[in-house]
C-alpha atoms as one frame of an Amber mdcrd trajectory, in Angstrom:
protein
 -12.343  30.742   9.000 -11.470  27.462   7.315  -8.085  25.809   8.107  -6.259
  23.045   6.123  -3.957  20.636   7.560  -1.856  18.328   5.727  -1.573  15.172
   7.898   0.268  11.907   7.672  -1.880   8.893   9.328  -0.946   5.372   9.595
  -3.838   3.195   8.796  -4.082  -0.598   8.326  -4.144  -1.071   4.516  -5.061
  -3.995   2.496  -2.744  -4.529  -0.783  -3.679  -6.870  -3.553  -0.390  -7.709
  -5.531   1.036 -10.354  -7.780   4.579 -11.201  -8.293   5.843 -11.577 -11.823
   8.193 -14.063 -13.198  11.165 -11.793 -12.387  10.215 -11.516  -8.891   9.088
  -8.078  -9.163   5.884  -7.028  -6.879   3.003  -5.675  -8.829   0.444  -3.829
  -6.923  -3.071  -4.252  -8.095  -5.071  -2.311  -5.392  -4.559  -0.506  -2.045
  -7.634  -0.228   0.085  -8.486   0.712   3.549 -11.655   0.030   5.505 -13.864
   3.050   6.107 -15.738   3.825   9.280 -19.091   2.190   7.991 -17.329  -0.967
   6.827 -17.058   0.428   3.240 -13.764  -0.244   1.360 -12.121   2.876   0.213
  -9.544   2.661  -2.739  -6.661   4.765  -1.680  -4.006   3.739  -4.219  -4.816
   7.222  -6.528  -4.027   9.123  -3.253  -0.659   7.613  -2.690   2.733   9.174
  -4.153   5.347   7.167  -6.044   7.277   7.282  -2.579   4.286   5.668  -0.800
   4.230   2.965  -3.291   7.930   2.384  -3.238   7.839   1.812   0.649   4.626
  -0.682   0.390   6.718  -2.561  -2.259   9.746  -2.668  -0.046   7.686  -3.813
   2.822   6.251  -6.664   0.776   9.717  -7.487  -0.184  11.068  -7.557   3.234
   8.213  -9.665   4.462   8.863 -12.366   1.755  12.627 -12.305   2.695  11.855
 -12.812   6.468   9.360 -15.710   5.695  11.274 -17.863   3.291
């Protein structure tokens, strides 16, 4: 019998982004390194809430390091 489980995992990700002239973060790509060192594009798999959380973390990091 086949089982399906929806899981949340915490993985280190690499985010490529830029900051526009209004200070908004624009995400270009979000990737993870796969088990064979391949780079996997995960941006299409993320929800709007995930994207918001990543953008908020970037914003907070910049506020803490200014």
